[in-house]
Tab-separated table of C-alpha atoms in Angstrom:
chain	number	residue	atom	x	y	z
T	1	PRO	CA	9.467	-49.226	-93.407
T	2	LYS	CA	7.206	-48.285	-90.250
T	3	ARG	CA	4.257	-46.850	-91.249
T	4	VAL	CA	3.168	-43.404	-89.818
T	5	GLU	CA	-0.048	-42.510	-88.766
T	6	LEU	CA	-0.938	-38.785	-88.459
T	7	HIS	CA	-3.517	-37.916	-85.965
T	8	MET	CA	-5.858	-34.860	-86.908
T	9	ALA	CA	-7.947	-33.122	-84.374
T	10	LYS	CA	-11.425	-32.746	-85.487
T	11	PRO	CA	-12.854	-29.148	-86.422
T	12	SER	CA	-14.960	-29.260	-83.417
T	13	GLU	CA	-12.313	-29.939	-80.958
T	14	PRO	CA	-10.166	-27.044	-80.126
T	15	PRO	CA	-6.509	-27.368	-81.670
T	16	VAL	CA	-3.816	-28.507	-79.450
T	17	PRO	CA	-1.132	-26.287	-78.611
T	18	PRO	CA	2.202	-27.007	-80.834
T	19	VAL	CA	4.338	-27.901	-77.424
T	20	ARG	CA	1.518	-30.530	-76.356
T	21	GLN	CA	1.989	-31.979	-79.800
T	22	LEU	CA	5.869	-32.326	-79.991
T	23	GLU	CA	5.491	-33.924	-76.128
T	24	ASN	CA	3.319	-36.137	-77.393
T	25	SER	CA	5.263	-37.155	-80.513
T	26	HIS	CA	8.453	-36.892	-78.995
T	27	HIS	CA	8.964	-40.905	-78.861
T	28	SER	CA	8.145	-41.079	-82.371
T	29	PRO	CA	10.856	-42.350	-84.859
T	30	THR	CA	9.349	-40.504	-87.456
T	31	ASN	CA	10.363	-36.984	-85.546
T	32	GLN	CA	13.990	-37.805	-84.706
T	33	PRO	CA	15.498	-36.304	-88.242
T	34	LEU	CA	13.546	-33.233	-86.771
T	35	HIS	CA	15.581	-31.076	-84.698
T	36	LEU	CA	14.353	-28.158	-82.852
T	37	ASP	CA	16.199	-26.016	-80.514
T	38	LEU	CA	13.204	-25.774	-78.188
T	39	LYS	CA	13.821	-25.854	-74.148
T	40	PRO	CA	11.828	-28.190	-72.347
T	41	PRO	CA	8.561	-26.690	-70.643
T	42	PRO	CA	8.573	-26.244	-66.962
T	43	PRO	CA	6.399	-28.748	-65.266
T	44	PRO	CA	2.916	-27.441	-64.639
T	45	GLN	CA	2.435	-26.055	-61.460
T	46	PRO	CA	-0.326	-28.016	-59.195
T	47	THR	CA	-3.622	-25.935	-58.211
T	48	PRO	CA	-4.377	-25.289	-54.635
T	49	ALA	CA	-7.220	-28.177	-54.867
T	50	GLU	CA	-4.603	-30.367	-56.218
T	51	VAL	CA	-2.120	-29.668	-52.891
T	52	GLN	CA	-5.060	-29.382	-50.639
T	53	ALA	CA	-6.037	-33.242	-51.877
T	54	ARG	CA	-2.582	-34.563	-52.134
T	55	SER	CA	-2.017	-33.344	-48.161
T	56	GLN	CA	-5.164	-35.203	-47.397
T	57	ASP	CA	-4.031	-37.956	-48.732
T	58	VAL	CA	-0.903	-38.060	-46.798
T	59	THR	CA	-2.749	-37.365	-43.763
T	60	ASP	CA	-4.948	-40.338	-44.077
T	61	THR	CA	-1.919	-42.550	-44.888
T	62	ASN	CA	0.338	-41.496	-42.424
T	63	HIS	CA	-2.462	-41.010	-39.696
T	64	ASN	CA	-0.262	-43.444	-37.321
T	65	TYR	CA	2.631	-40.907	-37.208
T	66	PRO	CA	2.737	-37.390	-35.444
T	67	ILE	CA	2.634	-34.091	-37.956
T	68	ARG	CA	5.849	-32.415	-38.219
T	69	MET	CA	6.218	-28.978	-39.870
T	70	THR	CA	8.508	-30.456	-42.425
T	71	ASP	CA	5.854	-32.733	-43.835
T	72	THR	CA	3.583	-30.692	-44.755
T	73	ALA	CA	3.638	-29.069	-48.283
T	74	ARG	CA	4.013	-25.123	-48.171
T	75	GLU	CA	3.129	-23.045	-51.500
T	76	PRO	CA	3.870	-19.324	-51.301
T	77	GLY	CA	0.587	-17.937	-51.315
T	78	MET	CA	-0.866	-20.390	-48.306
T	79	LYS	CA	-0.778	-20.102	-44.876
T	80	PRO	CA	0.802	-23.148	-42.868
T	81	PRO	CA	-1.667	-25.133	-41.217
T	82	LEU	CA	-2.595	-25.020	-37.770
T	83	LEU	CA	-1.652	-27.702	-35.244
T	84	PRO	CA	-3.828	-28.306	-32.678
T	85	VAL	CA	-2.842	-27.249	-29.108
T	86	HIS	CA	-3.545	-29.626	-26.019
T	87	ILE	CA	-3.529	-27.714	-22.537
T	88	GLU	CA	-2.773	-30.249	-19.806
T	89	LYS	CA	-4.435	-28.969	-16.655
T	90	PRO	CA	-2.183	-29.287	-13.637
T	91	VAL	CA	-2.185	-32.516	-11.659
T	92	SER	CA	-3.400	-31.139	-8.475
T	93	ASP	CA	-6.493	-29.525	-9.825
T	94	PHE	CA	-7.433	-33.063	-9.653
T	95	GLY	CA	-8.282	-32.950	-6.053
T	96	TYR	CA	-8.993	-29.413	-5.638
T	97	VAL	CA	-12.666	-29.407	-3.759
T	98	GLY	CA	-13.074	-25.276	-2.966
T	99	ILE	CA	-13.079	-25.490	0.802
T	100	ASP	CA	-11.246	-22.014	0.618
T	101	ALA	CA	-13.731	-20.430	-0.946
T	102	ILE	CA	-15.734	-20.086	2.328
T	103	LEU	CA	-13.360	-17.237	3.544
T	104	GLU	CA	-14.869	-15.040	0.171
T	105	GLN	CA	-18.058	-16.166	1.132
T	106	MET	CA	-17.725	-14.274	4.601
T	107	ARG	CA	-15.727	-11.807	3.339
T	108	ARG	CA	-18.754	-11.030	0.906
T	109	LYS	CA	-21.582	-10.921	3.478
T	110	ALA	CA	-19.228	-9.158	5.991
T	111	MET	CA	-18.936	-6.199	3.863
T	112	LYS	CA	-23.056	-6.349	3.224
T	113	GLN	CA	-23.939	-6.345	6.926
T	114	GLY	CA	-20.757	-4.137	7.919
T	115	PHE	CA	-19.694	-3.697	11.797
T	116	GLU	CA	-20.261	-2.716	14.966
T	117	PHE	CA	-17.639	-1.678	17.440
T	118	ASN	CA	-18.391	0.405	20.915
T	119	ILE	CA	-15.792	2.079	22.562
T	120	MET	CA	-16.263	3.851	26.345
T	121	MET	CA	-13.663	6.463	27.671
T	122	VAL	CA	-13.304	6.866	31.420
T	123	GLY	CA	-11.056	9.566	33.073
T	124	GLN	CA	-11.211	12.574	34.815
T	125	SER	CA	-11.772	15.976	33.100
T	126	GLY	CA	-8.913	17.392	31.397
T	127	LEU	CA	-7.009	14.072	30.292
T	128	GLY	CA	-7.760	14.494	26.331
T	129	LYS	CA	-10.441	11.817	26.018
T	130	SER	CA	-12.362	13.421	23.155
T	131	THR	CA	-8.930	14.634	21.292
T	132	LEU	CA	-7.769	11.142	21.377
T	133	ILE	CA	-10.514	9.336	20.108
T	134	ASN	CA	-10.881	11.624	17.487
T	135	THR	CA	-7.227	11.013	16.958
T	136	LEU	CA	-7.958	7.196	16.578
T	137	PHE	CA	-10.389	7.558	13.951
T	138	LYS	CA	-9.099	10.678	12.277
T	139	SER	CA	-12.683	11.922	12.156
T	140	LYS	CA	-14.987	14.441	14.750
T	141	VAL	CA	-16.447	11.433	16.612
T	142	SER	CA	-16.019	12.649	20.475
T	143	ARG	CA	-19.256	13.818	21.837
T	144	LYS	CA	-18.028	17.430	22.159
T	145	SER	CA	-17.090	17.330	18.360
T	146	VAL	CA	-20.553	16.650	17.770
T	147	GLN	CA	-22.244	18.470	20.344
T	148	PRO	CA	-19.998	21.524	21.312
T	149	ALA	CA	-21.046	23.724	24.256
T	150	SER	CA	-19.554	27.345	25.005
T	151	GLU	CA	-18.867	26.138	28.432
T	152	GLU	CA	-19.940	22.577	29.841
T	153	ARG	CA	-20.374	22.681	33.460
T	154	ILE	CA	-19.299	19.230	35.565
T	155	PRO	CA	-22.027	16.998	36.225
T	156	LYS	CA	-23.015	16.352	39.952
T	157	THR	CA	-23.299	12.985	39.406
T	158	ILE	CA	-21.906	10.750	36.581
T	159	GLU	CA	-23.454	10.833	33.381
T	160	ILE	CA	-23.247	8.035	30.363
T	161	LYS	CA	-23.612	9.967	26.904
T	162	THR	CA	-23.533	8.000	23.637
T	163	VAL	CA	-22.617	9.329	20.044
T	164	THR	CA	-23.318	6.856	17.015
T	165	HIS	CA	-21.388	7.380	13.860
T	166	ASP	CA	-21.084	5.765	10.590
T	167	ILE	CA	-17.456	5.161	9.323
T	168	GLU	CA	-16.496	3.923	5.884
T	169	GLU	CA	-12.991	2.927	4.554
T	170	LYS	CA	-12.539	1.616	1.292
T	171	GLY	CA	-16.098	-0.160	1.169
T	172	VAL	CA	-16.000	-1.269	4.770
T	173	ARG	CA	-18.951	0.157	6.925
T	174	MET	CA	-18.571	0.292	10.437
T	175	LYS	CA	-21.069	1.700	13.026
T	176	LEU	CA	-19.016	3.399	15.783
T	177	THR	CA	-20.295	4.233	19.230
T	178	VAL	CA	-18.432	6.543	21.308
T	179	ILE	CA	-19.814	6.125	25.364
T	180	ASP	CA	-18.612	9.244	27.177
T	181	THR	CA	-18.793	9.275	31.226
T	182	PRO	CA	-18.398	13.141	32.312
T	183	GLY	CA	-18.159	13.701	35.693
T	184	PHE	CA	-16.020	10.584	36.734
T	185	GLY	CA	-13.519	11.461	39.559
T	186	ASP	CA	-13.840	15.268	39.230
T	187	HIS	CA	-15.408	15.407	42.797
T	188	ILE	CA	-14.116	15.847	45.970
T	189	ASN	CA	-16.254	12.344	47.269
T	190	ASN	CA	-15.568	9.765	44.501
T	191	GLU	CA	-17.191	6.995	46.524
T	192	ASN	CA	-18.722	4.120	44.368
T	193	CYS	CA	-18.354	6.574	41.350
T	194	TRP	CA	-17.650	3.256	39.375
T	195	GLN	CA	-21.547	2.235	40.256
T	196	PRO	CA	-23.124	4.199	37.372
T	197	ILE	CA	-20.678	2.623	34.884
T	198	MET	CA	-20.833	-0.735	35.934
T	199	LYS	CA	-24.792	-0.234	35.874
T	200	PHE	CA	-24.694	0.936	32.296
T	201	ILE	CA	-22.467	-1.964	31.120
T	202	ASN	CA	-24.718	-4.789	32.519
T	203	ASP	CA	-27.720	-2.816	31.120
T	204	GLN	CA	-26.305	-3.286	27.414
T	205	TYR	CA	-25.823	-7.139	28.152
T	206	GLU	CA	-29.400	-7.460	29.794
T	207	LYS	CA	-30.741	-5.546	26.734
T	208	TYR	CA	-28.985	-8.141	24.348
T	209	LEU	CA	-29.951	-11.029	26.730
T	210	GLN	CA	-33.630	-10.309	26.334
T	211	GLU	CA	-33.330	-10.187	22.734
T	212	GLU	CA	-31.662	-13.664	22.344
T	213	ILE	CA	-34.311	-15.487	24.779
T	214	ASN	CA	-37.516	-13.658	22.420
T	215	ILE	CA	-39.429	-16.281	20.862
T	216	ASN	CA	-39.476	-14.373	17.565
T	217	ARG	CA	-36.140	-12.634	18.127
T	218	LYS	CA	-34.366	-10.700	15.321
T	219	LYS	CA	-32.473	-12.292	12.234
T	220	ARG	CA	-29.418	-10.015	13.639
T	221	ILE	CA	-29.379	-8.222	17.145
T	222	PRO	CA	-28.360	-5.044	17.443
T	223	ASP	CA	-25.191	-4.933	19.529
T	224	SER	CA	-24.943	-2.206	22.208
T	225	ARG	CA	-22.241	-4.222	24.157
T	226	VAL	CA	-19.495	-2.065	25.455
T	227	HIS	CA	-16.370	-4.228	23.490
T	228	CYS	CA	-13.630	-2.157	25.128
T	229	CYS	CA	-12.995	0.520	27.862
T	230	LEU	CA	-10.126	2.843	27.527
T	231	TYR	CA	-9.178	4.005	30.987
T	232	PHE	CA	-7.254	7.188	31.274
T	233	ILE	CA	-4.483	7.664	33.896
T	234	PRO	CA	-3.587	10.860	34.778
T	235	ALA	CA	0.651	11.310	33.943
T	236	THR	CA	1.797	11.974	37.465
T	237	GLY	CA	4.813	10.006	37.308
T	238	HIS	CA	3.960	8.113	40.767
T	239	SER	CA	1.958	5.324	40.914
T	240	LEU	CA	-2.077	4.647	40.866
T	241	ARG	CA	-4.594	6.232	42.715
T	242	PRO	CA	-6.762	4.563	44.902
T	243	LEU	CA	-9.762	5.515	42.889
T	244	ASP	CA	-7.881	3.828	39.442
T	245	ILE	CA	-7.372	0.458	41.194
T	246	GLU	CA	-10.749	0.534	42.227
T	247	PHE	CA	-12.723	1.082	39.145
T	248	MET	CA	-10.236	-1.247	37.243
T	249	ARG	CA	-10.431	-3.993	39.878
T	250	ARG	CA	-14.119	-4.172	39.548
T	251	LEU	CA	-14.653	-3.228	35.871
T	252	SER	CA	-11.810	-5.798	34.562
T	253	LYS	CA	-14.124	-8.278	35.434
T	254	VAL	CA	-17.123	-6.963	33.099
T	255	VAL	CA	-15.038	-5.417	30.271
T	256	ASN	CA	-12.097	-5.131	28.276
T	257	ILE	CA	-10.117	-2.626	29.782
T	258	VAL	CA	-7.087	-0.798	28.096
T	259	PRO	CA	-5.360	1.446	30.572
T	260	VAL	CA	-3.601	4.625	28.796
T	261	ILE	CA	-1.224	7.468	30.375
T	262	ALA	CA	-2.822	10.620	28.892
T	263	LYS	CA	-0.758	13.709	28.023
T	264	ALA	CA	2.365	11.378	28.180
T	265	ASP	CA	4.370	14.417	26.693
T	266	THR	CA	4.175	16.418	30.184
T	267	LEU	CA	6.671	13.323	31.321
T	268	THR	CA	10.354	12.544	30.273
T	269	LEU	CA	11.469	9.609	28.980
T	270	ASP	CA	12.867	8.482	32.221
T	271	GLU	CA	9.728	9.192	34.153
T	272	ARG	CA	7.431	7.627	31.455
T	273	ASP	CA	9.375	4.113	31.856
T	274	TYR	CA	9.011	4.084	35.636
T	275	PHE	CA	5.836	5.219	35.964
T	276	LYS	CA	4.674	2.455	33.838
T	277	GLN	CA	6.493	-0.260	35.622
T	278	ARG	CA	4.560	1.377	38.935
T	279	ILE	CA	1.666	1.024	36.963
T	280	ARG	CA	2.217	-2.828	36.133
T	281	ALA	CA	3.482	-3.687	39.743
T	282	ASP	CA	0.274	-2.209	41.180
T	283	LEU	CA	-1.755	-3.831	38.244
T	284	GLN	CA	-0.031	-7.497	39.402
T	285	SER	CA	-0.112	-6.876	43.209
T	286	ASN	CA	-4.016	-5.936	43.272
T	287	GLY	CA	-5.042	-9.066	40.454
T	288	ILE	CA	-6.166	-6.638	37.874
T	289	ASP	CA	-6.133	-8.495	34.494
T	290	VAL	CA	-6.443	-5.853	31.950
T	291	TYR	CA	-6.650	-6.924	28.306
T	292	PRO	CA	-5.161	-8.654	26.429
T	293	GLN	CA	-5.673	-11.283	29.436
T	294	LYS	CA	-3.151	-14.022	29.706
T	295	GLU	CA	-5.548	-16.629	30.064
T	296	PHE	CA	-7.318	-15.924	26.513
T	297	ASP	CA	-4.243	-16.593	24.494
T	298	GLU	CA	-5.406	-18.921	21.517
T	299	ASP	CA	-2.138	-20.374	20.756
T	300	ALA	CA	1.547	-19.791	21.320
T	301	GLU	CA	1.596	-17.344	18.074
T	302	ASP	CA	-1.019	-15.394	19.891
T	303	ARG	CA	0.943	-15.621	23.006
T	304	LEU	CA	4.035	-14.274	21.748
T	305	LEU	CA	2.266	-11.316	20.245
T	306	ASN	CA	0.235	-10.633	23.340
T	307	GLU	CA	3.166	-10.856	25.755
T	308	LYS	CA	4.857	-7.668	23.546
T	309	ILE	CA	1.760	-5.902	23.950
T	310	ARG	CA	1.317	-6.668	27.662
T	311	GLU	CA	5.256	-5.427	28.200
T	312	MET	CA	3.944	-1.897	27.105
T	313	ILE	CA	0.938	-1.478	29.007
T	314	PRO	CA	0.149	0.684	29.967
T	315	PHE	CA	0.153	3.098	26.530
T	316	ALA	CA	2.130	6.214	27.135
T	317	VAL	CA	-0.042	8.268	24.151
T	318	VAL	CA	-0.390	12.005	22.912
T	319	GLY	CA	-3.539	12.887	21.443
T	320	SER	CA	-4.085	15.757	18.926
T	321	ASP	CA	-6.215	16.670	15.651
T	322	GLN	CA	-4.274	19.485	14.242
T	323	GLU	CA	-2.129	18.936	11.290
T	324	TYR	CA	1.552	20.044	10.546
T	325	GLN	CA	4.047	19.643	7.614
T	326	VAL	CA	7.221	18.389	8.641
T	327	ASN	CA	10.058	18.002	6.309
T	328	GLY	CA	7.089	17.887	3.419
T	329	ARG	CA	5.075	15.130	5.113
T	330	ARG	CA	1.660	15.912	6.572
T	331	ILE	CA	1.249	14.941	10.277
T	332	LEU	CA	-0.889	14.752	13.296
T	333	GLY	CA	1.149	16.768	15.951
T	334	ARG	CA	1.505	19.077	18.744
T	335	LYS	CA	4.019	22.080	18.130
T	336	THR	CA	6.177	23.545	20.859
T	337	LYS	CA	8.785	25.975	21.243
T	338	TRP	CA	11.329	23.274	21.043
T	339	GLY	CA	9.683	20.982	18.418
T	340	THR	CA	6.727	19.441	17.036
T	341	ILE	CA	5.619	16.537	18.715
T	342	GLU	CA	4.257	13.565	16.185
T	343	VAL	CA	1.051	11.454	17.243
T	344	GLU	CA	2.025	8.954	14.739
T	345	ASN	CA	5.731	8.049	15.098
T	346	THR	CA	6.527	5.453	18.175
T	347	GLY	CA	9.806	7.262	19.010
T	348	HIS	CA	7.698	10.178	20.461
T	349	CYS	CA	4.967	8.212	21.911
T	350	GLU	CA	3.028	5.211	21.920
T	351	PHE	CA	-0.210	6.160	19.998
T	352	ALA	CA	0.713	4.200	16.984
T	353	TYR	CA	0.609	0.837	18.981
T	354	LEU	CA	-2.478	1.684	20.967
T	355	ARG	CA	-4.356	1.992	17.696
T	356	ASP	CA	-3.177	-1.044	15.915
T	357	LEU	CA	-4.142	-3.009	18.945
T	358	LEU	CA	-7.720	-1.169	18.974
T	359	ILE	CA	-8.227	-1.318	15.323
T	360	ARG	CA	-6.202	-2.961	13.068
T	361	THR	CA	-5.043	-6.742	14.980
T	362	HIS	CA	-7.050	-7.279	17.702
T	363	MET	CA	-10.877	-5.550	17.399
T	364	GLN	CA	-12.169	-8.987	16.401
T	365	ASN	CA	-10.490	-10.283	19.309
T	366	ILE	CA	-11.759	-7.824	21.400
T	367	LYS	CA	-15.475	-8.261	19.998
T	368	ASP	CA	-15.121	-12.270	20.294
T	369	ILE	CA	-13.796	-11.777	24.251
T	370	THR	CA	-16.559	-9.577	24.952
T	371	SER	CA	-19.089	-12.271	23.762
T	372	SER	CA	-17.740	-15.434	24.643
T	373	ILE	CA	-16.353	-14.533	28.139
T	374	HIS	CA	-17.893	-11.303	29.658
T	375	PHE	CA	-21.571	-11.599	28.084
T	376	GLU	CA	-21.356	-15.292	28.455
T	377	ALA	CA	-20.491	-15.010	32.137
T	378	TYR	CA	-23.428	-12.523	32.839
T	379	ARG	CA	-25.759	-14.687	30.910
T	380	VAL	CA	-24.946	-17.723	33.551
T	381	ARG	CA	-25.710	-15.457	36.199
T	382	ARG	CA	-29.042	-14.083	35.383
T	383	LEU	CA	-30.084	-17.505	34.230
T	384	ASN	CA	-29.010	-18.658	37.797
T	385	GLU	CA	-30.639	-16.025	39.343
T	386	GLY	CA	-33.830	-16.745	37.355
T	387	ASN	CA	-33.858	-20.361	38.928
T	388	THR	CA	-33.072	-18.761	42.211
T	389	LEU	CA	-36.085	-16.475	41.887
T	390	SER	CA	-38.275	-19.516	41.195
T	391	ASN	CA	-37.136	-20.990	44.289
T	392	GLY	CA	-38.258	-18.024	46.406
T	393	LEU	CA	-35.561	-15.366	46.581
T	394	SER	CA	-35.961	-11.892	46.037
T	395	ASP	CA	-34.191	-9.412	43.865
T	396	LYS	CA	-33.053	-7.583	46.760
T	397	ASP	CA	-31.315	-10.525	47.848
T	398	LEU	CA	-29.379	-11.336	44.446
T	399	THR	CA	-28.260	-7.444	44.320
T	400	SER	CA	-26.910	-7.669	47.454
T	401	ASN	CA	-25.111	-10.913	46.570
T	402	GLU	CA	-23.930	-9.456	43.435
T	403	MET	CA	-22.084	-6.741	45.375
């Protein structure tokens, strides 16, 4: 017979639960006759610390293999571990330098400095020059709007009057100077009436040139040069007058001229088309090159765009600063008995094309041509005059040569 040993727990130690005793003595032969209908206890649940240790062991032993979601142990109260996310940068960023950022730098600088634009209006009285310039900028910017007079007399000689405004739109600031020429073409004898205007334009070039050649010149030279000249042609329906031809022939060499047919609503559509054809023929036959000039087209794209503009010259425009309601829309127009002429409707007049040319598409180009072509020609002539003066010629000789 086998000897049965009984292990008794010491009093100092806590007693072992009966289930544990049965479990420890399950393989003992002496306990075989004892039949107890006890279900096996459920396996002990591992603690969170043990689960974490086991997962750490698995990670350490299988570190050469990728981690899958099915490989990690999940417990009811535990969140699944976060997998590392790798974000790959596009390959194109490797060769990126950032040269295109210069455009944003130029934009910020230009926004801080603001812009300058100087526009001259030339034409006889009663052609709607002040109304048109107010319509262009949708503001009271004309001289008559700023300096109203109960009755304005026609001056005996041509006067040059300027009005300057600071205009801001969507954070863009512009210093607008409107130059008016009252008295032009209003006299019986209009001989040499272009001379005061020519002198004013050259005086602005001279003022800018003197600022340039100073030893201690300003960081930013104020630009009072005339960038554009709007020449108003009366809607006669025939052809250009000798005064119109003489003025544009002389001044087209020193300033950008944009001819417009004033109050074009007084002409029928057929009369307007015929009048425009006659004016273009007169300009070509007299060698008058108005803006945009063909010789200054920079590339094929500019040439294509400018050709469309040259086909519309002169612009048949209607100006109005009166607002009306048409079909629920606010418009600028002229109300008549038979309807309302919408100023910005290209089916009624060509004001919208003129506005796009002067402001929205070609304003910077107009300024560039003024600086690089017209002012440069004046600067070269003046520097040559300085060399001639040093050789003994007088100012009178130079004046006669200019004429």
